[in-house]
Amino acid sequence: MSYWLQVVVATPAHSAIAGPLTYRSESPLAVGALVRVPLGRREVLGVVWDLLPDGGALQAENIRLVAGVLEGLAPLSATWRKLVSFTAGYYQRSLGEVALAALPPQLRELNAVQLTRRLKRPVVDTSRAQDTSDLIALSAQQERALAEFDADTRPALLFGATGSGKTEVYLRAAAKVLAQDPAAQVLVMVPEINLTPQLQARFEERFAHLGKERVVALHSGLTPAQRLKSWLAAHAGQARLVLGTRMAVLASLPHLRLLVVDEEHDPSYKQQEGARYSARDLAVYRAKLESADTDHPHGDCRVLLGSATPSLESWQATLTGRYQRLNMSERIGVPSAIDTEATQFSDGPPLGKLAPPGGSELHAVSERGGLPLSAGPPQGKLAPPGGREPHAVGERGGLPLVRRVDMNHQPKHCTIAPPLLDAIAQRVARGEQSLIFLNRRGYAPVLACHDCGWKSECPHCSAYRVFHKIDRTLRCHHCGFTERVPRACPSCGNIDIAPVGRGTERLEEHLAELLAGVRRPDGEAVRIARIDADTTRLKGALESQLASVHAGEVDVLVGTQMIAKGHDFRHITLVAAVNPDGALFSSDFRAPERLFSLLMQAGGRAGRDARHSQASEMWVQTFHPAHPLFEALKRHDYPVFAARELAERQAAGMSPFGYSALVRAEAKEQSVAQGFLNAAAAAAQLRQLPGHDAVTPYPAVPMTIQRVANIERAQMLVESPSRAALQRFLAAWQPLLFDTRRQAEFKSLVRWAIDVDPIAI
């Protein structure tokens, strides 16, 4: 007797095979079972998606048999299948692509004997009662946040300042869920596992009583065997707590009761290849699905989003009441009210007293509304000895004092303003640490000849190759093309070719020159370190470098966004952003949001130890000190920034008040890529597709980086005020895109893809 099955398999992107394929089996199989099936000349892994009552008009001899079943694995749950179906439909990808990408790759390669051997490995239950005697006391704000979270069922946004103790709230919420239900599982998501090692360590330490096998990590940095082991433990319910990156949101967790999304604003939660899903949004949807599952005995599945600078989409959701907002505005161990009788003073440099060689006056801008600081204290304020400017710790909640340096008043071509350099030197002399943030790695963005105008362009991309001095190479950060630095200009032969601009490598070298005469308290020379993608290529390099910082072996840390978020540096009292102006006037409407978030996160690395919070400062070097973004930053006032951005977006009909998708095309010629998109849009207009009256497709344009690895790239923006109308349009448009692709003039098209809810335009 034959049993008819609908099986989902991984099909090539845009192969026009989006749904399940029909197979037959000689024995009954459960929906959700993992099977091996023939596909062409290969044997691939598949998931039984549905059962057919009979073959109907199908001829049995034309339907291929299931090759085998992965015995011992429980079927994937109905809730998991609903999640995958929604993801595939909403993000316009094939069902098999999403479903199989959510499974560990090694599962596709194991034979029945190998899988049985792994499943038979005993799980040593070393769980024991948790010792709560050494738990730190919660602050009043933490206790209130937990109480409010327990009293509601909506998705919750924990809006907490950096250093306010959000992680402890996550830990307590997870501990309560695990204690209530002996089978419950908790998923904790982080943007990038390498950027948050301390968070992982804290969770593993706090839940060590569950046993080593019951706290697992799930991310792409694991070996295939490690990833398979973690997935099997989660799927079987043995893992009680899973810590992972965006891929973990699609993991099989049959008893999931709590999802925590740390730093929910981070762009890393948006997948940029294949199915371009947002893990944050899927976490909210998954909690809704899990809550509707009647098999869970302990009520709803909750989702807790956390950030000091929430995404504007999540913030707007709290304003409309869809999300619950939990506020924690004060850092742990910092006074919550202003003591007018004992105003605290910054230990920063005596502003207004510094002058460069030659005696010309410098101007630094602090929290006084963008006015330049002149010699002497501001009127109406008491100046402490030494001319230091006062600030009340309470009014900032222990967050660092923000000083804006107007670079229009600094020496020409100055990289580090003299006031900032003096502030760093003072920190070094006191045995404190400083962090210098520049979101551009390499020595210089470009190498140039000033005689003929030659620049180090990449021959394969419409971008410049970055000069890396440490290995004397020109390296393209888009396609990876690398060459040795030429001895002379390839165009005119001039030997005087020079770097233009600065990256972290050059900044590190420049700081070493500027601070050459500065000494630590022990009399030794200043120690400068750099952390970016170039210095952390080797396995274990990041952990080793971070350990040096925590041990106090580094005085000045230079780096990119790798060090600007997620780390709990206890001895950093000064953070400086060297060149943040580039994003202020970007064509991407999300650029200001990303910049404000990055600067707030970077500033949050300073003063995390309550002993240093009074002296902590953030310096921002800018040519636009009066820009509203910096005005909000100086007050650490995210609500004001968000209100301004939301008003602008509402006027323009942009997210979260409007919905969009990008359709991207790649070809050997730009005209082919743009022609394909324009032709597909014209066909959609001609056919009057569902939702077309509420959807606006714009003409195709080249992407910002137009050519990568000799492939031309174009994109088309599609907007709508209605999410439902946009989804109907995109679903109906897919067949037209396939038909347009088959036209003779577009045979040279390489690929195309739809990106729903893009994070960058």
XYZ file of N, CA and C in Angstrom, residues 12 132 172 192 227 253 274 324 350 376 380 396 406 443 448 458 465 484 499 592 611 614 629 633 637 670 690 710-711:
87
model
N 16.486 25.448 -5.611
C 17.277 26.634 -5.944
C 16.424 27.889 -5.901
N 20.421 30.754 45.226
C 20.046 32.155 45.033
C 20.621 33.071 46.093
N 16.366 37.107 35.366
C 15.301 36.825 36.327
C 14.032 36.339 35.612
N 25.066 39.610 17.468
C 26.238 38.898 16.969
C 26.928 38.265 18.162
N 26.926 22.637 16.010
C 25.602 23.170 15.677
C 24.555 22.063 15.662
N 12.009 24.413 18.859
C 11.948 24.474 20.329
C 10.516 24.129 20.731
N 19.829 35.201 0.992
C 18.766 34.194 0.979
C 17.441 34.805 1.391
N 4.028 46.659 25.183
C 4.165 47.185 26.537
C 5.566 47.794 26.666
N 40.304 70.692 31.862
C 39.811 72.056 32.108
C 39.559 72.764 30.790
N 37.325 80.410 30.783
C 36.552 80.738 31.982
C 35.267 79.955 32.044
N 26.708 81.847 35.624
C 25.598 81.212 36.316
C 25.948 79.857 36.864
N 21.651 63.083 34.654
C 22.033 62.230 33.532
C 21.863 60.758 33.857
N 33.466 71.300 18.173
C 33.222 71.925 16.880
C 34.524 71.925 16.087
N 43.921 51.264 6.996
C 44.790 52.410 7.274
C 44.191 53.687 6.701
N 46.017 57.596 -3.206
C 45.827 58.487 -4.354
C 47.132 59.109 -4.802
N 38.886 49.662 -7.201
C 38.862 48.215 -7.427
C 38.477 47.967 -8.884
N 39.653 50.435 -3.241
C 40.338 49.480 -2.381
C 40.965 50.230 -1.207
N 49.316 43.979 -3.743
C 50.360 44.708 -3.033
C 50.320 46.174 -3.435
N 48.175 58.120 1.217
C 46.840 57.758 1.690
C 45.962 58.983 1.893
N 20.247 58.251 10.081
C 20.299 58.956 11.373
C 19.948 58.051 12.548
N 31.887 53.680 40.382
C 32.966 54.500 40.940
C 33.473 55.529 39.944
N 30.816 59.363 37.656
C 30.815 60.815 37.791
C 31.793 61.466 36.822
N 20.364 65.876 15.987
C 20.765 64.556 16.477
C 21.731 64.693 17.647
N 21.503 63.773 21.600
C 22.545 62.916 22.158
C 23.128 63.505 23.431
N 18.687 61.763 25.236
C 17.230 61.851 25.159
C 16.726 61.136 23.913
N 24.542 46.950 -16.590
C 23.578 47.704 -15.796
C 22.257 47.877 -16.544
N -3.479 42.356 -8.062
C -4.145 42.672 -6.791
C -3.298 43.616 -5.946
N 32.461 42.465 -10.674
C 32.109 42.557 -12.095
C 30.638 42.252 -12.380
N 29.809 42.325 -11.383
C 28.374 42.145 -11.553
C 27.685 43.481 -11.287
